[in-house]
PDB file of C-alpha atoms in Angstrom:
ATOM      1  CA  MET S1017       7.535 121.542 -47.823  1.00 50.00           C
ATOM      2  CA  ASP S1018       9.682 124.060 -49.658  1.00 49.00           C
ATOM      3  CA  SER S1019      12.159 125.282 -47.037  1.00 42.00           C
ATOM      4  CA  ILE S1020      12.451 128.661 -48.753  1.00 40.00           C
ATOM      5  CA  THR S1021       8.846 129.589 -49.625  1.00 45.00           C
ATOM      6  CA  GLY S1022       7.028 127.503 -47.004  1.00 53.00           C
ATOM      7  CA  LYS S1023       4.639 126.248 -49.682  1.00 54.00           C
ATOM      8  CA  ILE S1024       3.342 122.704 -49.497  1.00 52.00           C
ATOM      9  CA  ILE S1025       4.915 120.496 -52.168  1.00 47.00           C
ATOM     10  CA  SER S1026       2.798 117.544 -53.266  1.00 48.00           C
ATOM     11  CA  SER S1027       4.475 114.146 -53.581  1.00 46.00           C
ATOM     12  CA  ALA S1028       5.592 113.026 -57.031  1.00 43.00           C
ATOM     13  CA  SER S1029       3.845 110.104 -58.680  1.00 45.00           C
ATOM     14  CA  SER S1030       4.140 108.091 -61.886  1.00 42.00           C
ATOM     15  CA  VAL S1031       0.359 108.090 -62.321  1.00 61.00           C
ATOM     16  CA  ARG S1032      -2.191 110.850 -62.535  1.00 73.00           C
ATOM     17  CA  PRO S1033      -2.823 112.362 -59.092  1.00 85.00           C
ATOM     18  CA  LEU S1034      -6.290 112.439 -57.580  1.00 91.00           C
ATOM     19  CA  ARG S1035      -7.929 115.627 -58.831  1.00 95.00           C
ATOM     20  CA  VAL S1036      -9.811 117.517 -56.114  1.00 97.00           C
ATOM     21  CA  ALA S1037     -12.020 120.598 -56.434  1.00 98.00           C
ATOM     22  CA  VAL S1038     -12.601 122.622 -53.279  1.00 98.00           C
ATOM     23  CA  ILE S1039     -15.552 124.991 -53.498  1.00 98.00           C
ATOM     24  CA  GLY S1040     -15.051 127.831 -51.034  1.00 96.00           C
ATOM     25  CA  GLY S1041     -11.836 129.464 -49.927  1.00 96.00           C
ATOM     26  CA  SER S1042     -12.534 130.290 -46.290  1.00 95.00           C
ATOM     27  CA  ILE S1043     -10.950 128.349 -43.436  1.00 96.00           C
ATOM     28  CA  GLY S1044     -12.908 125.126 -44.081  1.00 96.00           C
ATOM     29  CA  GLY S1045     -11.954 125.100 -47.749  1.00 97.00           C
ATOM     30  CA  LEU S1046      -8.283 125.859 -47.108  1.00 98.00           C
ATOM     31  CA  ALA S1047      -8.117 123.230 -44.350  1.00 98.00           C
ATOM     32  CA  ALA S1048      -9.478 120.555 -46.708  1.00 98.00           C
ATOM     33  CA  ALA S1049      -7.192 121.708 -49.517  1.00 98.00           C
ATOM     34  CA  THR S1050      -4.185 121.578 -47.195  1.00 98.00           C
ATOM     35  CA  ALA S1051      -4.940 117.952 -46.337  1.00 97.00           C
ATOM     36  CA  PHE S1052      -5.200 116.841 -49.965  1.00 96.00           C
ATOM     37  CA  ILE S1053      -2.152 118.785 -51.139  1.00 96.00           C
ATOM     38  CA  ARG S1054      -0.082 117.149 -48.404  1.00 94.00           C
ATOM     39  CA  LEU S1055      -1.329 113.754 -49.616  1.00 93.00           C
ATOM     40  CA  GLY S1056      -0.175 114.414 -53.175  1.00 91.00           C
ATOM     41  CA  ALA S1057      -3.484 115.305 -54.810  1.00 93.00           C
ATOM     42  CA  SER S1058      -3.935 117.936 -57.504  1.00 95.00           C
ATOM     43  CA  VAL S1059      -6.135 120.601 -55.921  1.00 97.00           C
ATOM     44  CA  ASP S1060      -8.022 123.599 -57.265  1.00 98.00           C
ATOM     45  CA  ILE S1061      -9.837 125.975 -54.900  1.00 98.00           C
ATOM     46  CA  PHE S1062     -12.768 127.959 -56.322  1.00 98.00           C
ATOM     47  CA  GLU S1063     -13.659 131.070 -54.305  1.00 97.00           C
ATOM     48  CA  LYS S1064     -16.379 133.528 -55.341  1.00 94.00           C
ATOM     49  CA  SER S1065     -14.710 136.492 -53.632  1.00 93.00           C
ATOM     50  CA  GLU S1066     -12.486 138.562 -55.895  1.00 94.00           C
ATOM     51  CA  THR S1067      -9.739 138.885 -53.276  1.00 92.00           C
ATOM     52  CA  SER S1068      -8.137 137.028 -50.401  1.00 93.00           C
ATOM     53  CA  PHE S1069      -9.546 137.005 -46.866  1.00 93.00           C
ATOM     54  CA  ALA S1070      -6.326 138.095 -45.168  1.00 92.00           C
ATOM     55  CA  ALA S1071      -7.713 141.557 -44.380  1.00 86.00           C
ATOM     56  CA  ARG S1072     -10.964 140.323 -42.850  1.00 82.00           C
ATOM     57  CA  GLY S1073     -11.118 141.239 -39.227  1.00 74.00           C
ATOM     58  CA  SER S1074     -13.492 139.125 -37.171  1.00 82.00           C
ATOM     59  CA  SER S1075     -12.277 137.695 -33.886  1.00 86.00           C
ATOM     60  CA  LEU S1076     -12.073 133.914 -33.575  1.00 88.00           C
ATOM     61  CA  GLY S1077     -11.175 134.005 -29.915  1.00 88.00           C
ATOM     62  CA  PHE S1078      -8.569 131.402 -29.055  1.00 90.00           C
ATOM     63  CA  CYS S1079      -7.546 128.422 -31.171  1.00 92.00           C
ATOM     64  CA  ALA S1080      -5.891 125.060 -30.607  1.00 94.00           C
ATOM     65  CA  VAL S1081      -2.516 125.980 -32.119  1.00 96.00           C
ATOM     66  CA  ASP S1082      -1.188 122.402 -31.962  1.00 97.00           C
ATOM     67  CA  MET S1083      -4.153 121.150 -34.007  1.00 97.00           C
ATOM     68  CA  TRP S1084      -3.600 123.735 -36.736  1.00 97.00           C
ATOM     69  CA  GLN S1085       0.108 122.864 -36.832  1.00 97.00           C
ATOM     70  CA  THR S1086      -0.709 119.165 -37.119  1.00 97.00           C
ATOM     71  CA  LEU S1087      -2.895 119.877 -40.143  1.00 97.00           C
ATOM     72  CA  THR S1088      -0.316 122.017 -41.944  1.00 97.00           C
ATOM     73  CA  GLY S1089       2.844 120.264 -40.819  1.00 96.00           C
ATOM     74  CA  ARG S1090       4.502 123.587 -39.938  1.00 96.00           C
ATOM     75  CA  ARG S1091       4.775 126.030 -37.066  1.00 97.00           C
ATOM     76  CA  MET S1092       2.331 128.875 -36.592  1.00 97.00           C
ATOM     77  CA  ILE S1093       4.362 132.045 -36.135  1.00 96.00           C
ATOM     78  CA  ARG S1094       2.590 135.037 -34.654  1.00 95.00           C
ATOM     79  CA  ARG S1095       4.244 138.429 -34.329  1.00 93.00           C
ATOM     80  CA  GLY S1096       7.576 136.753 -34.977  1.00 92.00           C
ATOM     81  CA  LYS S1097       7.153 134.171 -32.215  1.00 94.00           C
ATOM     82  CA  GLN S1098       5.556 130.787 -31.725  1.00 97.00           C
ATOM     83  CA  ALA S1099       1.810 131.425 -31.633  1.00 96.00           C
ATOM     84  CA  SER S1100       0.215 131.163 -28.225  1.00 94.00           C
ATOM     85  CA  ARG S1101      -2.899 132.185 -26.312  1.00 90.00           C
ATOM     86  CA  ALA S1102      -0.805 134.462 -24.134  1.00 90.00           C
ATOM     87  CA  GLN S1103      -0.455 136.882 -27.059  1.00 92.00           C
ATOM     88  CA  GLY S1104      -4.203 137.573 -27.067  1.00 90.00           C
ATOM     89  CA  ALA S1105      -7.175 136.292 -29.056  1.00 92.00           C
ATOM     90  CA  PHE S1106      -6.767 135.316 -32.715  1.00 94.00           C
ATOM     91  CA  LEU S1107      -7.994 137.216 -35.782  1.00 93.00           C
ATOM     92  CA  TYR S1108      -9.796 135.421 -38.614  1.00 93.00           C
ATOM     93  CA  GLY S1109      -7.690 137.105 -41.299  1.00 94.00           C
ATOM     94  CA  ASP S1110      -4.409 136.110 -39.655  1.00 96.00           C
ATOM     95  CA  LEU S1111      -5.471 132.476 -39.329  1.00 96.00           C
ATOM     96  CA  TRP S1112      -6.725 132.433 -42.916  1.00 96.00           C
ATOM     97  CA  ALA S1113      -3.355 133.789 -44.042  1.00 97.00           C
ATOM     98  CA  TYR S1114      -1.547 131.075 -42.077  1.00 97.00           C
ATOM     99  CA  LEU S1115      -3.352 128.413 -44.097  1.00 98.00           C
ATOM    100  CA  ALA S1116      -3.077 130.315 -47.389  1.00 97.00           C
ATOM    101  CA  GLU S1117       0.676 130.782 -47.019  1.00 96.00           C
ATOM    102  CA  GLY S1118       1.065 127.021 -47.335  1.00 95.00           C
ATOM    103  CA  ILE S1119      -1.047 126.720 -50.492  1.00 97.00           C
ATOM    104  CA  PRO S1120       0.950 126.672 -53.759  1.00 96.00           C
ATOM    105  CA  ASP S1121       0.600 129.715 -55.993  1.00 95.00           C
ATOM    106  CA  GLY S1122      -2.270 129.559 -58.457  1.00 95.00           C
ATOM    107  CA  VAL S1123      -4.275 126.932 -56.562  1.00 97.00           C
ATOM    108  CA  ILE S1124      -6.826 129.455 -55.272  1.00 97.00           C
ATOM    109  CA  ARG S1125      -8.969 130.751 -58.126  1.00 97.00           C
ATOM    110  CA  TYR S1126     -10.755 133.933 -57.059  1.00 96.00           C
ATOM    111  CA  GLY S1127     -13.924 135.302 -58.628  1.00 96.00           C
ATOM    112  CA  GLN S1128     -15.395 131.821 -59.177  1.00 96.00           C
ATOM    113  CA  ASN S1129     -19.031 131.510 -58.051  1.00 95.00           C
ATOM    114  CA  ILE S1130     -19.777 127.792 -58.403  1.00 97.00           C
ATOM    115  CA  THR S1131     -23.482 126.909 -58.148  1.00 95.00           C
ATOM    116  CA  ASP S1132     -23.588 123.458 -59.733  1.00 95.00           C
ATOM    117  CA  LEU S1133     -21.415 120.335 -59.881  1.00 98.00           C
ATOM    118  CA  GLY S1134     -23.197 118.553 -62.708  1.00 96.00           C
ATOM    119  CA  ASP S1135     -25.827 115.830 -62.602  1.00 95.00           C
ATOM    120  CA  ASP S1136     -23.620 112.859 -61.684  1.00 97.00           C
ATOM    121  CA  THR S1137     -22.392 112.980 -58.075  1.00 96.00           C
ATOM    122  CA  MET S1138     -19.830 110.274 -58.901  1.00 97.00           C
ATOM    123  CA  HIS S1139     -18.259 112.528 -61.521  1.00 97.00           C
ATOM    124  CA  PRO S1140     -18.372 116.157 -60.318  1.00 98.00           C
ATOM    125  CA  ILE S1141     -17.865 118.876 -62.910  1.00 98.00           C
ATOM    126  CA  VAL S1142     -16.669 122.407 -62.142  1.00 97.00           C
ATOM    127  CA  ASN S1143     -16.690 124.990 -64.922  1.00 95.00           C
ATOM    128  CA  GLY S1144     -16.695 122.173 -67.457  1.00 95.00           C
ATOM    129  CA  GLU S1145     -13.665 120.483 -65.865  1.00 96.00           C
ATOM    130  CA  PRO S1146     -13.986 116.907 -64.501  1.00 97.00           C
ATOM    131  CA  PHE S1147     -12.778 116.174 -60.962  1.00 97.00           C
ATOM    132  CA  ASP S1148     -12.392 112.951 -59.014  1.00 96.00           C
ATOM    133  CA  LEU S1149     -13.694 114.553 -55.822  1.00 97.00           C
ATOM    134  CA  ALA S1150     -15.479 117.779 -54.897  1.00 98.00           C
ATOM    135  CA  ILE S1151     -15.237 119.289 -51.418  1.00 98.00           C
ATOM    136  CA  VAL S1152     -18.084 121.700 -50.722  1.00 98.00           C
ATOM    137  CA  ALA S1153     -17.043 124.442 -48.292  1.00 97.00           C
ATOM    138  CA  ASP S1154     -19.250 127.293 -49.469  1.00 95.00           C
ATOM    139  CA  GLY S1155     -20.630 128.237 -46.076  1.00 93.00           C
ATOM    140  CA  THR S1156     -23.740 128.311 -43.924  1.00 93.00           C
ATOM    141  CA  TRP S1157     -26.098 129.303 -46.753  1.00 93.00           C
ATOM    142  CA  SER S1158     -24.505 126.852 -49.198  1.00 95.00           C
ATOM    143  CA  VAL S1159     -25.957 126.855 -52.702  1.00 94.00           C
ATOM    144  CA  LEU S1160     -24.337 123.506 -53.500  1.00 96.00           C
ATOM    145  CA  ARG S1161     -25.723 121.821 -50.383  1.00 96.00           C
ATOM    146  CA  LYS S1162     -29.218 122.818 -51.471  1.00 94.00           C
ATOM    147  CA  ARG S1163     -28.529 121.660 -55.044  1.00 94.00           C
ATOM    148  CA  HIS S1164     -26.939 118.290 -54.285  1.00 95.00           C
ATOM    149  CA  PHE S1165     -27.931 117.316 -50.726  1.00 95.00           C
ATOM    150  CA  THR S1166     -30.941 118.837 -48.986  1.00 92.00           C
ATOM    151  CA  PRO S1167     -33.217 121.891 -49.200  1.00 92.00           C
ATOM    152  CA  ASP S1168     -33.138 122.234 -45.393  1.00 93.00           C
ATOM    153  CA  LEU S1169     -32.184 125.702 -44.211  1.00 92.00           C
ATOM    154  CA  PRO S1170     -30.208 126.777 -41.139  1.00 93.00           C
ATOM    155  CA  LEU S1171     -32.310 127.394 -38.030  1.00 94.00           C
ATOM    156  CA  TYR S1172     -32.430 130.786 -36.377  1.00 93.00           C
ATOM    157  CA  ALA S1173     -30.932 130.478 -32.888  1.00 92.00           C
ATOM    158  CA  GLY S1174     -33.188 133.124 -31.349  1.00 92.00           C
ATOM    159  CA  TRP S1175     -30.683 135.904 -30.823  1.00 91.00           C
ATOM    160  CA  GLN S1176     -28.428 138.434 -32.432  1.00 90.00           C
ATOM    161  CA  ALA S1177     -24.839 139.267 -31.597  1.00 89.00           C
ATOM    162  CA  TRP S1178     -24.205 143.014 -31.646  1.00 91.00           C
ATOM    163  CA  ARG S1179     -20.539 142.934 -32.603  1.00 89.00           C
ATOM    164  CA  LEU S1180     -17.946 145.653 -32.148  1.00 89.00           C
ATOM    165  CA  ARG S1181     -14.343 146.316 -33.060  1.00 89.00           C
ATOM    166  CA  VAL S1182     -12.173 149.271 -32.152  1.00 92.00           C
ATOM    167  CA  PRO S1183      -8.389 149.888 -32.016  1.00 93.00           C
ATOM    168  CA  LEU S1184      -7.142 149.469 -28.462  1.00 94.00           C
ATOM    169  CA  ASP S1185      -5.174 152.719 -28.594  1.00 95.00           C
ATOM    170  CA  LEU S1186      -8.459 154.612 -28.949  1.00 95.00           C
ATOM    171  CA  VAL S1187      -9.474 153.329 -25.503  1.00 95.00           C
ATOM    172  CA  PRO S1188      -6.313 154.172 -23.500  1.00 95.00           C
ATOM    173  CA  GLY S1189      -5.798 152.182 -20.320  1.00 95.00           C
ATOM    174  CA  TRP S1190      -8.554 149.686 -21.119  1.00 95.00           C
ATOM    175  CA  ASP S1191      -8.022 146.273 -19.490  1.00 92.00           C
ATOM    176  CA  SER S1192     -11.398 144.609 -19.024  1.00 94.00           C
ATOM    177  CA  GLU S1193     -11.138 141.519 -21.190  1.00 93.00           C
ATOM    178  CA  GLY S1194     -13.623 138.811 -20.275  1.00 93.00           C
ATOM    179  CA  GLU S1195     -17.231 137.669 -20.250  1.00 93.00           C
ATOM    180  CA  TYR S1196     -19.810 139.692 -18.351  1.00 94.00           C
ATOM    181  CA  ASN S1197     -23.342 138.497 -17.673  1.00 91.00           C
ATOM    182  CA  THR S1198     -26.377 140.330 -16.366  1.00 89.00           C
ATOM    183  CA  LYS S1199     -29.764 138.779 -15.642  1.00 85.00           C
ATOM    184  CA  ASN S1200     -30.785 138.662 -19.294  1.00 87.00           C
ATOM    185  CA  TYR S1201     -27.753 139.508 -21.401  1.00 92.00           C
ATOM    186  CA  SER S1202     -24.158 138.515 -22.010  1.00 92.00           C
ATOM    187  CA  THR S1203     -21.179 140.466 -23.330  1.00 94.00           C
ATOM    188  CA  ILE S1204     -17.732 139.197 -24.309  1.00 93.00           C
ATOM    189  CA  LEU S1205     -14.828 141.572 -24.948  1.00 94.00           C
ATOM    190  CA  MET S1206     -11.382 140.378 -26.019  1.00 93.00           C
ATOM    191  CA  ARG S1207      -8.046 141.939 -26.868  1.00 93.00           C
ATOM    192  CA  ILE S1208      -7.051 140.907 -30.381  1.00 93.00           C
ATOM    193  CA  ALA S1209      -3.352 140.794 -31.182  1.00 92.00           C
ATOM    194  CA  LYS S1210      -3.136 141.235 -34.953  1.00 93.00           C
ATOM    195  CA  ASN S1211      -0.039 139.963 -36.703  1.00 93.00           C
ATOM    196  CA  ASP S1212       0.628 143.448 -38.066  1.00 92.00           C
ATOM    197  CA  GLY S1213       1.450 144.550 -34.520  1.00 92.00           C
ATOM    198  CA  THR S1214      -1.750 146.462 -33.778  1.00 93.00           C
ATOM    199  CA  ASP S1215      -4.067 145.598 -30.907  1.00 93.00           C
ATOM    200  CA  TRP S1216      -7.843 145.793 -31.023  1.00 93.00           C
ATOM    201  CA  ILE S1217     -10.859 145.257 -28.809  1.00 93.00           C
ATOM    202  CA  MET S1218     -13.409 142.936 -30.371  1.00 92.00           C
ATOM    203  CA  GLY S1219     -16.470 141.188 -29.045  1.00 91.00           C
ATOM    204  CA  GLY S1220     -20.203 141.473 -28.851  1.00 91.00           C
ATOM    205  CA  THR S1221     -23.392 141.478 -26.837  1.00 93.00           C
ATOM    206  CA  SER S1222     -25.993 138.711 -27.127  1.00 92.00           C
ATOM    207  CA  ILE S1223     -29.591 139.956 -27.339  1.00 91.00           C
ATOM    208  CA  ALA S1224     -32.637 137.730 -27.780  1.00 91.00           C
ATOM    209  CA  CYS S1225     -34.697 138.788 -30.764  1.00 89.00           C
ATOM    210  CA  PRO S1226     -37.794 137.364 -32.504  1.00 93.00           C
ATOM    211  CA  GLU S1227     -37.169 135.999 -35.968  1.00 92.00           C
ATOM    212  CA  SER S1228     -39.748 138.424 -37.355  1.00 92.00           C
ATOM    213  CA  ASP S1229     -37.405 141.301 -36.493  1.00 87.00           C
ATOM    214  CA  ILE S1230     -34.392 140.043 -38.442  1.00 86.00           C
ATOM    215  CA  THR S1231     -33.566 139.666 -42.115  1.00 83.00           C
ATOM    216  CA  GLN S1232     -32.500 136.181 -43.154  1.00 84.00           C
ATOM    217  CA  PRO S1233     -29.182 136.166 -45.040  1.00 84.00           C
ATOM    218  CA  GLU S1234     -29.352 135.543 -48.759  1.00 79.00           C
ATOM    219  CA  GLU S1235     -28.504 132.183 -50.305  1.00 80.00           C
ATOM    220  CA  GLY S1236     -24.765 131.946 -50.819  1.00 69.00           C
ATOM    221  CA  THR S1237     -23.872 134.059 -47.782  1.00 69.00           C
ATOM    222  CA  ASN S1238     -20.862 132.487 -46.108  1.00 62.00           C
ATOM    223  CA  ARG S1239     -21.788 132.837 -42.438  1.00 56.00           C
ATOM    224  CA  HIS S1240     -22.538 135.639 -40.001  1.00 43.00           C
ATOM    225  CA  ALA S1241     -19.534 137.734 -41.025  1.00 43.00           C
ATOM    226  CA  GLY S1242     -20.133 141.305 -42.081  1.00 41.00           C
ATOM    227  CA  GLY S1243     -23.348 141.813 -40.180  1.00 40.00           C
ATOM    228  CA  MET S1244     -26.684 142.986 -41.490  1.00 39.00           C
ATOM    229  CA  GLU S1245     -26.287 146.537 -42.751  1.00 38.00           C
ATOM    230  CA  LEU S1246     -28.488 149.049 -40.956  1.00 38.00           C
ATOM    231  CA  GLU S1247     -30.841 151.407 -42.765  1.00 41.00           C
ATOM    232  CA  THR S1248     -29.071 154.302 -41.065  1.00 46.00           C
ATOM    233  CA  PRO S1249     -25.251 154.071 -40.893  1.00 52.00           C
ATOM    234  CA  GLY S1250     -23.674 153.951 -37.465  1.00 67.00           C
ATOM    235  CA  THR S1251     -24.778 152.579 -34.113  1.00 80.00           C
ATOM    236  CA  PRO S1252     -28.429 153.135 -33.102  1.00 82.00           C
ATOM    237  CA  ALA S1253     -28.784 155.476 -30.122  1.00 82.00           C
ATOM    238  CA  TRP S1254     -31.000 152.991 -28.307  1.00 89.00           C
ATOM    239  CA  PHE S1255     -28.205 150.437 -28.266  1.00 91.00           C
ATOM    240  CA  LEU S1256     -25.807 152.603 -26.292  1.00 92.00           C
ATOM    241  CA  ASP S1257     -28.595 153.602 -23.907  1.00 94.00           C
ATOM    242  CA  PHE S1258     -29.441 149.938 -23.401  1.00 94.00           C
ATOM    243  CA  PHE S1259     -25.816 148.984 -22.889  1.00 94.00           C
ATOM    244  CA  ARG S1260     -25.221 151.711 -20.326  1.00 94.00           C
ATOM    245  CA  SER S1261     -28.281 150.635 -18.356  1.00 95.00           C
ATOM    246  CA  GLU S1262     -27.163 146.988 -18.280  1.00 94.00           C
ATOM    247  CA  TYR S1263     -23.394 147.313 -17.976  1.00 94.00           C
ATOM    248  CA  GLY S1264     -22.631 150.848 -16.766  1.00 93.00           C
ATOM    249  CA  HIS S1265     -22.083 149.650 -13.181  1.00 92.00           C
ATOM    250  CA  ILE S1266     -19.604 146.887 -14.149  1.00 93.00           C
ATOM    251  CA  ASP S1267     -15.850 147.353 -13.807  1.00 93.00           C
ATOM    252  CA  GLY S1268     -16.072 151.087 -13.289  1.00 93.00           C
ATOM    253  CA  GLY S1269     -17.767 151.665 -16.638  1.00 94.00           C
ATOM    254  CA  GLU S1270     -14.926 150.155 -18.678  1.00 95.00           C
ATOM    255  CA  LEU S1271     -17.279 148.039 -20.788  1.00 95.00           C
ATOM    256  CA  CYS S1272     -19.258 151.128 -21.715  1.00 95.00           C
ATOM    257  CA  ARG S1273     -16.047 152.968 -22.564  1.00 95.00           C
ATOM    258  CA  ALA S1274     -15.150 150.284 -25.112  1.00 95.00           C
ATOM    259  CA  MET S1275     -18.639 150.276 -26.632  1.00 94.00           C
ATOM    260  CA  GLU S1276     -18.775 154.067 -26.828  1.00 93.00           C
ATOM    261  CA  ALA S1277     -15.391 154.171 -28.576  1.00 93.00           C
ATOM    262  CA  ALA S1278     -16.547 151.561 -31.090  1.00 92.00           C
ATOM    263  CA  ALA S1279     -19.710 153.555 -31.780  1.00 90.00           C
ATOM    264  CA  LYS S1280     -17.769 156.824 -32.155  1.00 89.00           C
ATOM    265  CA  PHE S1281     -14.998 155.566 -34.411  1.00 86.00           C
ATOM    266  CA  GLY S1282     -16.897 152.920 -36.353  1.00 76.00           C
ATOM    267  CA  LYS S1283     -20.201 151.162 -35.875  1.00 76.00           C
ATOM    268  CA  ILE S1284     -21.699 148.262 -33.968  1.00 85.00           C
ATOM    269  CA  THR S1285     -23.729 145.906 -36.148  1.00 83.00           C
ATOM    270  CA  PRO S1286     -26.256 143.145 -35.419  1.00 85.00           C
ATOM    271  CA  ASN S1287     -25.537 139.628 -36.655  1.00 87.00           C
ATOM    272  CA  PRO S1288     -28.466 137.150 -36.484  1.00 90.00           C
ATOM    273  CA  GLN S1289     -27.240 133.747 -35.360  1.00 91.00           C
ATOM    274  CA  TYR S1290     -28.034 130.432 -37.036  1.00 93.00           C
ATOM    275  CA  GLU S1291     -27.283 126.760 -36.503  1.00 93.00           C
ATOM    276  CA  PHE S1292     -27.248 123.840 -38.904  1.00 93.00           C
ATOM    277  CA  ALA S1293     -26.222 120.175 -38.989  1.00 95.00           C
ATOM    278  CA  ALA S1294     -26.395 118.283 -42.282  1.00 95.00           C
ATOM    279  CA  LYS S1295     -28.009 114.843 -42.115  1.00 95.00           C
ATOM    280  CA  GLN S1296     -25.729 113.656 -44.914  1.00 96.00           C
ATOM    281  CA  VAL S1297     -22.237 114.938 -45.677  1.00 97.00           C
ATOM    282  CA  VAL S1298     -21.096 112.498 -48.374  1.00 97.00           C
ATOM    283  CA  LYS S1299     -22.930 111.877 -51.618  1.00 97.00           C
ATOM    284  CA  GLY S1300     -21.059 110.011 -54.316  1.00 97.00           C
ATOM    285  CA  ARG S1301     -17.816 111.924 -54.646  1.00 97.00           C
ATOM    286  CA  ILE S1302     -19.093 115.157 -53.135  1.00 98.00           C
ATOM    287  CA  VAL S1303     -18.281 115.958 -49.490  1.00 98.00           C
ATOM    288  CA  LEU S1304     -19.614 118.763 -47.281  1.00 98.00           C
ATOM    289  CA  VAL S1305     -17.200 120.376 -44.796  1.00 97.00           C
ATOM    290  CA  GLY S1306     -17.055 123.425 -42.564  1.00 96.00           C
ATOM    291  CA  ASP S1307     -20.119 125.610 -42.168  1.00 94.00           C
ATOM    292  CA  ALA S1308     -21.771 123.943 -45.168  1.00 95.00           C
ATOM    293  CA  ALA S1309     -21.914 120.762 -43.075  1.00 96.00           C
ATOM    294  CA  HIS S1310     -22.261 122.152 -39.561  1.00 95.00           C
ATOM    295  CA  THR S1311     -22.867 125.739 -38.504  1.00 92.00           C
ATOM    296  CA  ALA S1312     -22.543 126.626 -34.831  1.00 88.00           C
ATOM    297  CA  VAL S1313     -23.163 129.979 -33.197  1.00 84.00           C
ATOM    298  CA  PRO S1314     -19.924 131.800 -32.295  1.00 78.00           C
ATOM    299  CA  ARG S1315     -20.505 131.354 -28.562  1.00 74.00           C
ATOM    300  CA  THR S1316     -19.696 127.645 -28.968  1.00 74.00           C
ATOM    301  CA  ALA S1317     -16.214 128.538 -30.260  1.00 74.00           C
ATOM    302  CA  ALA S1318     -16.616 125.589 -32.628  1.00 80.00           C
ATOM    303  CA  GLY S1319     -16.772 127.059 -36.143  1.00 86.00           C
ATOM    304  CA  ALA S1320     -13.151 127.345 -37.260  1.00 92.00           C
ATOM    305  CA  HIS S1321     -12.120 124.597 -34.832  1.00 94.00           C
ATOM    306  CA  THR S1322     -14.479 122.068 -36.394  1.00 95.00           C
ATOM    307  CA  ALA S1323     -13.524 123.147 -39.920  1.00 96.00           C
ATOM    308  CA  VAL S1324      -9.885 122.337 -39.157  1.00 97.00           C
ATOM    309  CA  LEU S1325     -10.993 119.035 -37.634  1.00 97.00           C
ATOM    310  CA  ASP S1326     -12.711 118.302 -40.956  1.00 97.00           C
ATOM    311  CA  GLY S1327      -9.395 118.833 -42.722  1.00 97.00           C
ATOM    312  CA  LEU S1328      -7.633 116.506 -40.298  1.00 97.00           C
ATOM    313  CA  GLY S1329     -10.406 113.940 -40.755  1.00 96.00           C
ATOM    314  CA  LEU S1330      -9.991 114.010 -44.523  1.00 96.00           C
ATOM    315  CA  PHE S1331      -6.222 113.660 -44.141  1.00 95.00           C
ATOM    316  CA  GLU S1332      -6.557 110.600 -41.904  1.00 93.00           C
ATOM    317  CA  ALA S1333      -9.287 109.010 -44.043  1.00 92.00           C
ATOM    318  CA  PHE S1334      -7.369 109.332 -47.317  1.00 91.00           C
ATOM    319  CA  ARG S1335      -3.848 108.660 -46.072  1.00 88.00           C
ATOM    320  CA  THR S1336      -4.730 104.978 -45.576  1.00 77.00           C
ATOM    321  CA  PHE S1337      -5.512 104.635 -49.294  1.00 71.00           C
ATOM    322  CA  LEU S1338      -3.713 105.532 -52.470  1.00 50.00           C
ATOM    323  CA  THR S1339      -4.200 109.203 -53.259  1.00 43.00           C
ATOM    324  CA  THR S1340      -3.552 108.658 -56.967  1.00 46.00           C
ATOM    325  CA  ILE S1341      -5.599 106.858 -59.578  1.00 49.00           C
ATOM    326  CA  PRO S1342      -4.494 105.225 -62.859  1.00 49.00           C
ATOM    327  CA  ALA S1343      -4.273 107.599 -65.765  1.00 43.00           C
ATOM    328  CA  GLY S1344      -7.031 107.486 -68.342  1.00 41.00           C
TER     329      GLY S1344
END
């Protein structure tokens, strides 16, 4: 670790280092890349997005800080202090940035939409370049999983999450963080403490919905993030009416106040939920990780957690063997 920049420094070797391609630069991809860089491998990350994910704003709830620190080998600092649950729930973009800050400059290649790894799974090829190992972390609707593993698609979980986000200062005095259940519905609202010092309310309401009423995400879509855009911008009037009828009596109307602020200053969007578990995650020298291998609905709080566990698993599996191969 460079004590000045905080970047991971791979170990020196007299032979050619193991060359690893990581397809996908979200949390699963960065977690896997972190493991291999720490083990001395030469890593390239190929991400189809043109820019970093640091500004993405979905809530990830709470995370196992010690586990993330074990993977990276460094402290997680949040708002200038040791990260902790007491500061509030964690933001996706902040956690992504924590991993990215440890990746050496130039390792993440943006604007790279990789849809094929060649015909020989023992010798993966990316953009004409040969690699010793390919880590596939291109998300729930993985193109590479379909190409090299299985045509099976994620299964619709039977419900949508109507997600909201609104700056906390637009809902003065709000303090109703928690999970609230009625006979048929469930709502979770959390205070998000962003590293930039601002506080937000984020969460969502779970509503059962027939699959015929939703639009399946396109192939290559990372996960649920972003929501399904509505034909008419903004929050549908029926949603607020529904929410008031179900939750207006709870906590003096504070849940409604948060939802109404989100609808007024932004929009509340539906996200259809899917699940997936790959029957095979290793084929030759291609490995599935993160949502490409196992997609869980957000209510399980397992998505980012399991992706980091994948990185730790790769670290433990490869540390017992040489991470370099003879040149030539």
